[in-house]
XYZ file of C-alpha atoms in Angstrom:
555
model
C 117.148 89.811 108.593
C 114.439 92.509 108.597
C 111.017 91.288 107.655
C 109.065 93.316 105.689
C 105.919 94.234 107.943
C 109.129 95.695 110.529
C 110.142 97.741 108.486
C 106.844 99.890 108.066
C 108.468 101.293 111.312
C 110.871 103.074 109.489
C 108.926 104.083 106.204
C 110.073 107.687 105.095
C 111.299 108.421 107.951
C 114.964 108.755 109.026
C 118.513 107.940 109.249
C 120.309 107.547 112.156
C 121.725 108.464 115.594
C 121.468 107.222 119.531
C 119.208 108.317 118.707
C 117.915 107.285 117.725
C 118.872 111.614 118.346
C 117.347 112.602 115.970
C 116.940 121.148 113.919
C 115.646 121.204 110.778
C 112.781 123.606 109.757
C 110.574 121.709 106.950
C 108.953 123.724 104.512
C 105.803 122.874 103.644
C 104.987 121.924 99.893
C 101.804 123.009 98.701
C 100.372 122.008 95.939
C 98.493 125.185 93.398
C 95.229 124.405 94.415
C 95.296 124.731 98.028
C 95.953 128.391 99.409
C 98.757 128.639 102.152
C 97.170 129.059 105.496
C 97.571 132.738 107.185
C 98.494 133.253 110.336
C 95.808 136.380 110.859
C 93.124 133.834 110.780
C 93.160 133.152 114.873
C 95.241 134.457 117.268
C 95.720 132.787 120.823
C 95.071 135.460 123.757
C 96.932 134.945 127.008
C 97.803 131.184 127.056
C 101.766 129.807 126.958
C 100.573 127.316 124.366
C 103.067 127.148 121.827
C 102.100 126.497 117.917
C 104.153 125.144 115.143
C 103.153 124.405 111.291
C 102.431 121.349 110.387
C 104.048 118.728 108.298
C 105.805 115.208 108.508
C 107.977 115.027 111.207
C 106.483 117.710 113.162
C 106.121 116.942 116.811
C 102.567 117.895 117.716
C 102.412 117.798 121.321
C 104.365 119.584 124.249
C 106.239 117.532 126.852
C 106.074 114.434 124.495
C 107.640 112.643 121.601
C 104.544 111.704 118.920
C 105.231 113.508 116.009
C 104.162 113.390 112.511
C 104.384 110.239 110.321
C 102.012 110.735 107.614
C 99.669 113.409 106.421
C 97.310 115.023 104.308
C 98.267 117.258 101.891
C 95.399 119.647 102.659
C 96.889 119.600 106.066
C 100.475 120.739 105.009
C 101.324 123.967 106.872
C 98.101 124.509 109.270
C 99.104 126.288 112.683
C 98.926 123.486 115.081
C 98.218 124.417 118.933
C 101.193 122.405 121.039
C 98.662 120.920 123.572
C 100.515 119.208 126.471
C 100.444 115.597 126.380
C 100.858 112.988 129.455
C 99.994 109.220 129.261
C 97.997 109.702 126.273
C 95.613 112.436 127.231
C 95.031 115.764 126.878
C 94.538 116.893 130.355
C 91.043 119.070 130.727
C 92.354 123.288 130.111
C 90.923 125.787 127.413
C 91.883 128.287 125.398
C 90.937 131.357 124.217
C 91.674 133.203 120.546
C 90.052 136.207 118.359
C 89.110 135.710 115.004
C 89.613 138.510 112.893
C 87.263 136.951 110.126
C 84.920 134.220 110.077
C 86.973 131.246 109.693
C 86.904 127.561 110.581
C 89.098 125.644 113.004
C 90.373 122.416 112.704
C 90.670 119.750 115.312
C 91.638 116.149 115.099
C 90.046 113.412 117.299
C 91.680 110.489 117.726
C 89.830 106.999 116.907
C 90.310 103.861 118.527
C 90.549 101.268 115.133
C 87.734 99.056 116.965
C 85.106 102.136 117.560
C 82.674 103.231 114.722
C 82.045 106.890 116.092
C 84.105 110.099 117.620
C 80.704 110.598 119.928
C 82.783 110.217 123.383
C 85.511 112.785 122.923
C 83.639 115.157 120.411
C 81.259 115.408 123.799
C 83.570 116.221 125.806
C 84.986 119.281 124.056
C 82.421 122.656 124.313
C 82.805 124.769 121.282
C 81.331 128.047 122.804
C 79.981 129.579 119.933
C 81.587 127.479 117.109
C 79.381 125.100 115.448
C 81.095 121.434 114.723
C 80.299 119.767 111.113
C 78.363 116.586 112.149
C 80.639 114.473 109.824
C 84.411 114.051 109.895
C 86.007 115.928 106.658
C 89.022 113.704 106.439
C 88.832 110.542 107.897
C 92.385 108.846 108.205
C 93.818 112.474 107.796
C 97.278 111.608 109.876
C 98.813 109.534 111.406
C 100.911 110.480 114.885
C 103.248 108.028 116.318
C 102.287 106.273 119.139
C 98.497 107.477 118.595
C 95.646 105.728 117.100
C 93.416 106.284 113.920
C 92.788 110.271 113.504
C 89.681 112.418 111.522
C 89.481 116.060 110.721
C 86.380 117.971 111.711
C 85.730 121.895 111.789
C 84.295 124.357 113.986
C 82.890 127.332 112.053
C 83.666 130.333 114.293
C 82.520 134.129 113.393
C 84.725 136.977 113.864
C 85.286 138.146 117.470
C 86.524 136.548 120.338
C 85.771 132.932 121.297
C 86.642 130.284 124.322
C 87.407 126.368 123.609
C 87.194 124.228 126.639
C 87.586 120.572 127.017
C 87.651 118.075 129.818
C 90.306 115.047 129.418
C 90.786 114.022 126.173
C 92.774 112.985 123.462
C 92.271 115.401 120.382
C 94.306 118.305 118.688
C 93.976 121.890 117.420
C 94.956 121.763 114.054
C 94.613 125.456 113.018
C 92.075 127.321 110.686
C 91.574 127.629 107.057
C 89.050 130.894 105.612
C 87.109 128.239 103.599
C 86.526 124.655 103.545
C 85.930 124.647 99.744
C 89.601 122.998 99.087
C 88.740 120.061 101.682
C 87.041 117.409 100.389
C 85.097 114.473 102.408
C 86.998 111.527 101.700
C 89.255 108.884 103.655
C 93.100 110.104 103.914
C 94.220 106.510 104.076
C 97.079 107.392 106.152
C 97.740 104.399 108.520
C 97.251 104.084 112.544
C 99.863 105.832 113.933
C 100.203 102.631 116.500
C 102.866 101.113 113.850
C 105.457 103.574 114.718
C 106.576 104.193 118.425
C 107.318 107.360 119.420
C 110.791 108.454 118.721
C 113.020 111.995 118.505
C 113.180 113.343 115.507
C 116.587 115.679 114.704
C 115.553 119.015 114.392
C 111.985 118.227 115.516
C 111.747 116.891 118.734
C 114.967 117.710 119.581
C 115.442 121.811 120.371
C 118.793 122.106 118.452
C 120.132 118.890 115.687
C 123.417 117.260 116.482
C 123.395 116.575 112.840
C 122.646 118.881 110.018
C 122.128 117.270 106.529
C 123.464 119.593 104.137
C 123.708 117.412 100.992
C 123.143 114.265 98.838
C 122.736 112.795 95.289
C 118.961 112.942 94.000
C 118.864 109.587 93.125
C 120.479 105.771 94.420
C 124.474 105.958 93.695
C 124.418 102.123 93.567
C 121.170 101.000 91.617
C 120.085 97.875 89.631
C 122.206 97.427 85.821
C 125.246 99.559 87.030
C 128.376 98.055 86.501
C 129.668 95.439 88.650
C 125.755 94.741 89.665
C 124.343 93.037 86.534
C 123.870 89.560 88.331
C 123.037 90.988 91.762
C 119.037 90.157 91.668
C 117.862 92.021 95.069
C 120.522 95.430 95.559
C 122.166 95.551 98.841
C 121.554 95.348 102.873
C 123.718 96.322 105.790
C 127.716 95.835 105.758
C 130.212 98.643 106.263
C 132.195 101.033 104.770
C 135.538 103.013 105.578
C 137.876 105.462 104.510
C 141.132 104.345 103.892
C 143.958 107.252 101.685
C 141.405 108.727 100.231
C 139.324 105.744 99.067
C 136.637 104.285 99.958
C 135.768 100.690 100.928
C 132.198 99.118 101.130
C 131.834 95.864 102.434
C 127.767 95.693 101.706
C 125.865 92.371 101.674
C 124.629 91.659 98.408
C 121.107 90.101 97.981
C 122.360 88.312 94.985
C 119.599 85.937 94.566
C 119.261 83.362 91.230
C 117.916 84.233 87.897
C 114.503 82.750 87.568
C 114.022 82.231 91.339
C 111.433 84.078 93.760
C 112.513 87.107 95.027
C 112.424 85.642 98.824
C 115.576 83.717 97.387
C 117.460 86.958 97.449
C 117.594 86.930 101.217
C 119.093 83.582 101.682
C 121.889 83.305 98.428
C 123.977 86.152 99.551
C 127.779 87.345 99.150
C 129.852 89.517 100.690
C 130.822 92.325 97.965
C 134.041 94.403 98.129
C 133.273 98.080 96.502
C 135.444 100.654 95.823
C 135.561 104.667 95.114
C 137.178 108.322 95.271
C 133.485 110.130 95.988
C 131.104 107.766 97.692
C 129.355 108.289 94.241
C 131.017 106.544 91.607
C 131.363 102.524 92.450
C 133.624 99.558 91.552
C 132.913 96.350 92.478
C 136.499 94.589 92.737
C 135.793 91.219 94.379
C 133.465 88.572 96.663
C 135.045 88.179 100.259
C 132.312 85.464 101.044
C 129.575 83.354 99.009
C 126.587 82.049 101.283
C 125.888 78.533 99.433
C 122.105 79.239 98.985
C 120.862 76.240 100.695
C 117.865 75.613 103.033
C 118.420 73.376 106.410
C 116.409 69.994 106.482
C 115.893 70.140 110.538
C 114.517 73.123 112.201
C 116.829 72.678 115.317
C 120.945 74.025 115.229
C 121.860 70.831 113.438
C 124.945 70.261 112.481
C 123.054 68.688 109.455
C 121.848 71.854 108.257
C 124.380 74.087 106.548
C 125.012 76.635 108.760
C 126.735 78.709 106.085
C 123.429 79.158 104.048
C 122.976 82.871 104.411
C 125.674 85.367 104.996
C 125.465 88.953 105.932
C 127.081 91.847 107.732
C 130.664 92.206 107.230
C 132.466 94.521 109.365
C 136.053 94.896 109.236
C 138.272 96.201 112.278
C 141.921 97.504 111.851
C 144.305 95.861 114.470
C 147.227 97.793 114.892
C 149.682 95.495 117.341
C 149.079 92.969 114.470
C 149.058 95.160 111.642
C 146.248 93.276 110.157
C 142.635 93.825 108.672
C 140.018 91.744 110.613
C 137.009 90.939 109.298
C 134.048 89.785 111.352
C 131.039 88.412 109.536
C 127.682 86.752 110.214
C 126.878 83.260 108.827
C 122.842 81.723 109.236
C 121.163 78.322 108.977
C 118.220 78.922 106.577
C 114.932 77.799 107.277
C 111.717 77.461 104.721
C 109.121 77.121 107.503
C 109.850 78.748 110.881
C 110.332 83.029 111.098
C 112.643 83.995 110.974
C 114.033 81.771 107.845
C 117.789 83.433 108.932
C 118.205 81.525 112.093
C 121.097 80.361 114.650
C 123.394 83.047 113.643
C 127.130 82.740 114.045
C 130.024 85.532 114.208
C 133.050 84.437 112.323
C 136.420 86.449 112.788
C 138.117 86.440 109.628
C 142.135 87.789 108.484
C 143.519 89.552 105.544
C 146.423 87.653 104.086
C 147.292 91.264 102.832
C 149.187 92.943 105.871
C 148.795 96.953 106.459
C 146.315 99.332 106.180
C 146.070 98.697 102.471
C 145.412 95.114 102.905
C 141.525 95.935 103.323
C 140.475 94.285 100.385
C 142.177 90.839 101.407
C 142.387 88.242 100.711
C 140.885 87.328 103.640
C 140.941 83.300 105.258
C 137.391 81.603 106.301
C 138.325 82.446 109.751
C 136.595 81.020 112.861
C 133.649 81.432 115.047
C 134.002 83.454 117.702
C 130.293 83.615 119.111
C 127.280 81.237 118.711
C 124.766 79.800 120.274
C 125.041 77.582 123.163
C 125.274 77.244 127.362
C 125.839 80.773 127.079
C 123.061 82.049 125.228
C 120.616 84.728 126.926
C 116.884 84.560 125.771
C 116.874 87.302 124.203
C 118.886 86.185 121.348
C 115.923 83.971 120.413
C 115.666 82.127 117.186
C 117.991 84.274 115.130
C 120.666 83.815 117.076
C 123.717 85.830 116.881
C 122.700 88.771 113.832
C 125.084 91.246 114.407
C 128.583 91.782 115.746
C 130.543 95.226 115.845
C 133.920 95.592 117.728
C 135.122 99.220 119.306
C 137.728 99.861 121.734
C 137.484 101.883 125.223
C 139.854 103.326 127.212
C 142.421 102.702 124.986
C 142.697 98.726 126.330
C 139.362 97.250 127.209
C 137.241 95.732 123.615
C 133.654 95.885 123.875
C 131.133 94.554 121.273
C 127.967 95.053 120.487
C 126.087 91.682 119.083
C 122.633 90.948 118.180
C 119.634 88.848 118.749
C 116.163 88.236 117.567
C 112.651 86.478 117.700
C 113.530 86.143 120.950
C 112.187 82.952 123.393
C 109.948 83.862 126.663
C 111.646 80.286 127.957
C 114.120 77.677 127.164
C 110.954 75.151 126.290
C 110.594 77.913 123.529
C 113.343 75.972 121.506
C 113.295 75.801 118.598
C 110.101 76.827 116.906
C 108.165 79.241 119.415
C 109.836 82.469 119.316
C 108.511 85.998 120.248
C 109.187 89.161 118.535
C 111.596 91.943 118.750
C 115.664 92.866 117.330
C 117.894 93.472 120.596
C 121.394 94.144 120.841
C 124.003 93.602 124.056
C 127.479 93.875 124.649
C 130.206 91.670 124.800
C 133.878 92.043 126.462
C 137.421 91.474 125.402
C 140.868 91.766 126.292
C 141.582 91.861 122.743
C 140.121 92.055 119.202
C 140.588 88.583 118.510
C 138.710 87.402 121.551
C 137.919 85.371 123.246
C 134.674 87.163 123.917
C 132.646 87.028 126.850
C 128.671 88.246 126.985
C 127.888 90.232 129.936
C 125.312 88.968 132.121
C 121.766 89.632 131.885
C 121.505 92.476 134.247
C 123.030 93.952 131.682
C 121.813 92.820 128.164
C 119.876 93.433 126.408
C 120.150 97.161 126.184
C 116.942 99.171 125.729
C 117.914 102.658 126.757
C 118.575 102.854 123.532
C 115.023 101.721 121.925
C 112.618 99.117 123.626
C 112.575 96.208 120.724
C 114.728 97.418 117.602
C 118.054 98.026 117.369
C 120.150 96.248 114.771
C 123.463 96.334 112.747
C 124.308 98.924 115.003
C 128.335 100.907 114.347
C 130.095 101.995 116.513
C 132.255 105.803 116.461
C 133.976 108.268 118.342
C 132.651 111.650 118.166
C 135.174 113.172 120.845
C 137.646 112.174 123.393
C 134.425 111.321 125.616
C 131.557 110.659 122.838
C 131.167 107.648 121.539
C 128.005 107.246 119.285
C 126.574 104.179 117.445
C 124.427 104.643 113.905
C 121.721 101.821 113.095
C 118.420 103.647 112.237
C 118.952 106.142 114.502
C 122.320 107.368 116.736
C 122.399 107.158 120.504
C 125.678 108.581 122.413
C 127.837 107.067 125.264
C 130.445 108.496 127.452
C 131.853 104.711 128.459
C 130.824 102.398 125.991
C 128.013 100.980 128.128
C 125.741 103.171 129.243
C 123.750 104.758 126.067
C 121.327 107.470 125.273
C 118.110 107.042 123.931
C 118.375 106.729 119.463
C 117.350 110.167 117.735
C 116.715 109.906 113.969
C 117.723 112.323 111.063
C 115.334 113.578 108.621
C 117.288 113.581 105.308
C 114.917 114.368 102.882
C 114.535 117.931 104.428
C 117.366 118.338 102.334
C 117.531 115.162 99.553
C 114.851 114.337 97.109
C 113.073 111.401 98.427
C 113.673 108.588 96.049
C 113.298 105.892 98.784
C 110.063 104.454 100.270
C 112.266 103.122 103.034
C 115.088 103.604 105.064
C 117.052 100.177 105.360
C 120.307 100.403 106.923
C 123.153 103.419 107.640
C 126.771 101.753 106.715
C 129.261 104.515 107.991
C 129.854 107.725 109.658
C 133.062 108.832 107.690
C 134.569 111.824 109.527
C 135.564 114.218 106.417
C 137.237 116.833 108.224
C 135.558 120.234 109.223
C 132.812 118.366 111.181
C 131.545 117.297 107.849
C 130.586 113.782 107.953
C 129.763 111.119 104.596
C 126.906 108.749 105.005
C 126.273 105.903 102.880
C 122.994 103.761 103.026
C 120.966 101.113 101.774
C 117.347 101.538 101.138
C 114.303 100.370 99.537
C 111.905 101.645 96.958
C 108.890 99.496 96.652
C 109.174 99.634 93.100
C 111.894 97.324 92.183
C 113.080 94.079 93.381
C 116.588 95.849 94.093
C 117.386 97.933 97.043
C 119.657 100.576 96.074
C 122.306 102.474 98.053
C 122.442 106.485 98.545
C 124.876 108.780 100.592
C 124.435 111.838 102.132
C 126.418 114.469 104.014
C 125.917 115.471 107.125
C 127.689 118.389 109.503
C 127.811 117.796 113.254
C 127.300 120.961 115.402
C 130.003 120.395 118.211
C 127.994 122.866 120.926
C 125.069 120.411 120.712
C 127.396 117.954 121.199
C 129.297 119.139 124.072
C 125.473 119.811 125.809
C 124.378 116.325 125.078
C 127.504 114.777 126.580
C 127.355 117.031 129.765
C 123.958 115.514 130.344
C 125.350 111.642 129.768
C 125.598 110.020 133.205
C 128.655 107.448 133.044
């Protein structure tokens, strides 16, 4: 599935919506020995810059999306001047402030990774009267998305009024501190802000949130040596869950792994898991819907010699109400030692309760049979992976559409089988009915990027309103008609939960609680254990944003 070096993208950083769409005010935490910065220390005559304080998540520009992703403490809550940003500069302007006391401003210079020096851009900035430390107090101080390496220098300024101009460039106006006593030289380590691309962040970015988080448990609700997950070695990734009487259902893939083996073995012996509970909080495990069998393929082609059943992940099951049945659609993987990605040639299997009714959720359910794979049909994009992802929804009350997954994709069919690119796409499929059979759309279509340029997996689909549908992955773009979609926005949930997670792995539901209150339940990683846990959280849609954001949807 996700390789590890991917999912840096996501590190601390959101949730969900198409979005990814991802407002939430942050407060900064400070810790005792660093004073909170005033406001009286500058003030901005006569220019329509905007400011806004500084923390993670805070978008730092005007008229673009690079926010926040990392940054120094000492940093925390600093009155950063909104500069307008276009094609990576800082087009050539100035401003103009008073300084009530002598103070020092901050600014931030972005640093190529390959260049030694700030020389070029600290020239091309005049400081009027301010005098510039020669050396950069925080090297590594943040990291913006989309930007490259940033240090922290300061411009001593007396009290009176002063002028800042600069010709194009790419630097930022951090704010001003009384004293630089609390700021010491060192490197801030915080990573080049390259590994993230640009995004909207709920709350941030985005004027007004569609999504507010109100509330969550401070710590995992599913976590290694809790009941039912003794033998499960590496915690859970991806799957479903629904709402069925007032219980829920999680159908999550379980990393299961061997005793005594490597922890990459978690990844390819997995199992379908069936979950239950009243709260979202409290969990029992009732049965396995699936078993992978563990074992690696001996070709590195689609061999029917390989066992194509090695791996399996992401369960998602569908409610079909002409037959009164549960349907379950799954994904099954050859496993490969040598070649990335080891999950490859993916298959969707369509699987059926023997348990009719609404209640029959928990199965039994047949093997079923495979509904999409690769073959004549296959678009590039798909790549080595194959098939990863599969996720039914109905429009207009007749027409089935589906998204499904690809990755590692090939530039050419003389790609195959062991040259494949990079990138997790999704497109859509079409149906008369649930059962199939299922027809991609053609390639002027797939794959979809509107939604974000080279990941988007596991995505869910969900009906908002009568003309909102939206799809949760990572983040949560919208769509009036099932095929046209919105760029992703992302939600910030530890504005409101205690971080416990280092990253965000994989959203599972959108549970519609009544009131515009919404349950979330997610997987997630903490780089501290071998087993990724799973959380919840509660979100409340705010159905003006909502209505706006449609309005604007072209279908």
């Amino acid at each position: 599935m996700k390789p590890f070096f991917k999912s840096i993208f996501r590190t601390s950083l959101c949730l969900f919506l198409c979005y990814y769409s991802a407002t939430y005010a942050k407060t900064a935490i400070y810790d005792t020995k660093y004073e909170k910065p005033k406001d009286s220390l500058y003030r901005l005559i006569g220019h329509e810059y905007s400011t806004t304080r500084l923390s993670e998540f805070v978008n730092v520009f005007s008229g673009a999306k690079n926010s926040v992703a990392r940054i120094s403490k000492e940093l925390e809550g600093l009155k950063v001047i909104k500069l307008p940003l276009s094609d990576g500069i800082v087009k050539a302007g100035s401003i103009k402030f008073n300084v009530k006391n002598s103070c020092y401003l901050l600014i931030g210079i972005f640093r190529d990774s390959a260049a030694k020096t700030n020389t070029s851009s600290l020239e091309r900035i005049d400081y009027g009267k301010g005098r510039l430390t020669k050396e950069p107090l925080i090297k590594n101080a943040m990291s913006i998305t989309g930007l490259p390496d940033i240090d922290i220098y300061a411009i001593a300024y007396k009290s009176g009024t002063h002028s800042l101009k600069w010709t194009d460039n790419l630097f930022m106006i951090l704010g001003a501190v009384q004293s630089l006593k609390d700021i010491k030289h060192r490197d801030g380590g915080c990573p080049d802000g390259r590994l993230w691309d640009p995004f909207i962040i709920e709350g941030f970015t985005a004027k007004k949130a569609l999504f507010e988080v109100v509330e969550g448990p401070e710590q995992p609700v599913l976590d290694v040596g809790m009941e039912g997950a003794q033998d499960i070695q590496g915690g859970f990734e991806g799957g479903v869950c629904v709402k069925i009487n007032g219980v829920y259902h999680m159908f999550p893939t379980e990393r299961a792994g061997e005793k005594g083996m490597d922890y990459t073995y978690d990844r390819v012996k997995t199992r379908i898991g069936h979950w239950t509970s009243k709260d979202a909080v409290k969990w029992k495990r009732k049965s396995t819907v699936f078993q992978a069998s563990g074992t690696y393929a001996i070709t590195h082609d689609d061999n029917p010699l390989n066992d194509r059943r090695g791996a399996i992940w992401s369960y998602m099951p569908v409610f079909n109400d002409k037959t009164d049945t549960w349907y379950g659609y799954y994904l099954t993987y050859t496993v490969d030692k040598d070649i990335a990605p080891n999950h490859s040639f993916g298959r969707i299997w369509r699987t059926e309760s023997q348990t009719k009714g609404i209640e029959g959720i928990g199965g039994p359910y047949n093997e079923g049979v495979v509904i999409m794979e690769p073959g004549l049909d296959t678009q590039l994009w798909e790549g080595r992976q194959g098939v990863d992802s599969f996720f039914p929804f109905q429009i207009n009350n007749k027409e089935w559409l589906a998204f499904y997954g690809g990755a590692y994709p090939y530039q050419s069919f003389k790609d195959y089988p062991d040259k494949p690119g990079k990138g997790w796409f999704i497109g859509l499929a079409k149906s008369k009915s649930p059962e199939g059979p299922w027809t991609r759309m053609d390639t002027t279509i797939n794959p979809i990027k509107t939604i974000h340029p080279w990941f988007i997996e596991n995505p869910i689909v969900y009906k908002l309103s009568a003309d909102c549908y939206i799809t949760i992955f990572d983040g949560g773009p919208l769509s009036r008609d099932g095929y046209n979609w919105t760029e992703a926005t992302y939600i910030p949930i530890e504005t409101k939960v205690n971080k416990w997670w280092d990253i965000m792995r994989t959203p599972m539901c959108l549970i519609d609680e009544g009131n515009d209150m919404f349950t979330i339940v997610y997987a997630a990683i903490n780089h501290n254990k071998r087993f990724h846990p799973i959380g919840k959280v509660k979100v409340k849609l705010n159905r003006e944003v909502l209505k706006n954001r449609t309005d604007l949807i072209k279908h």
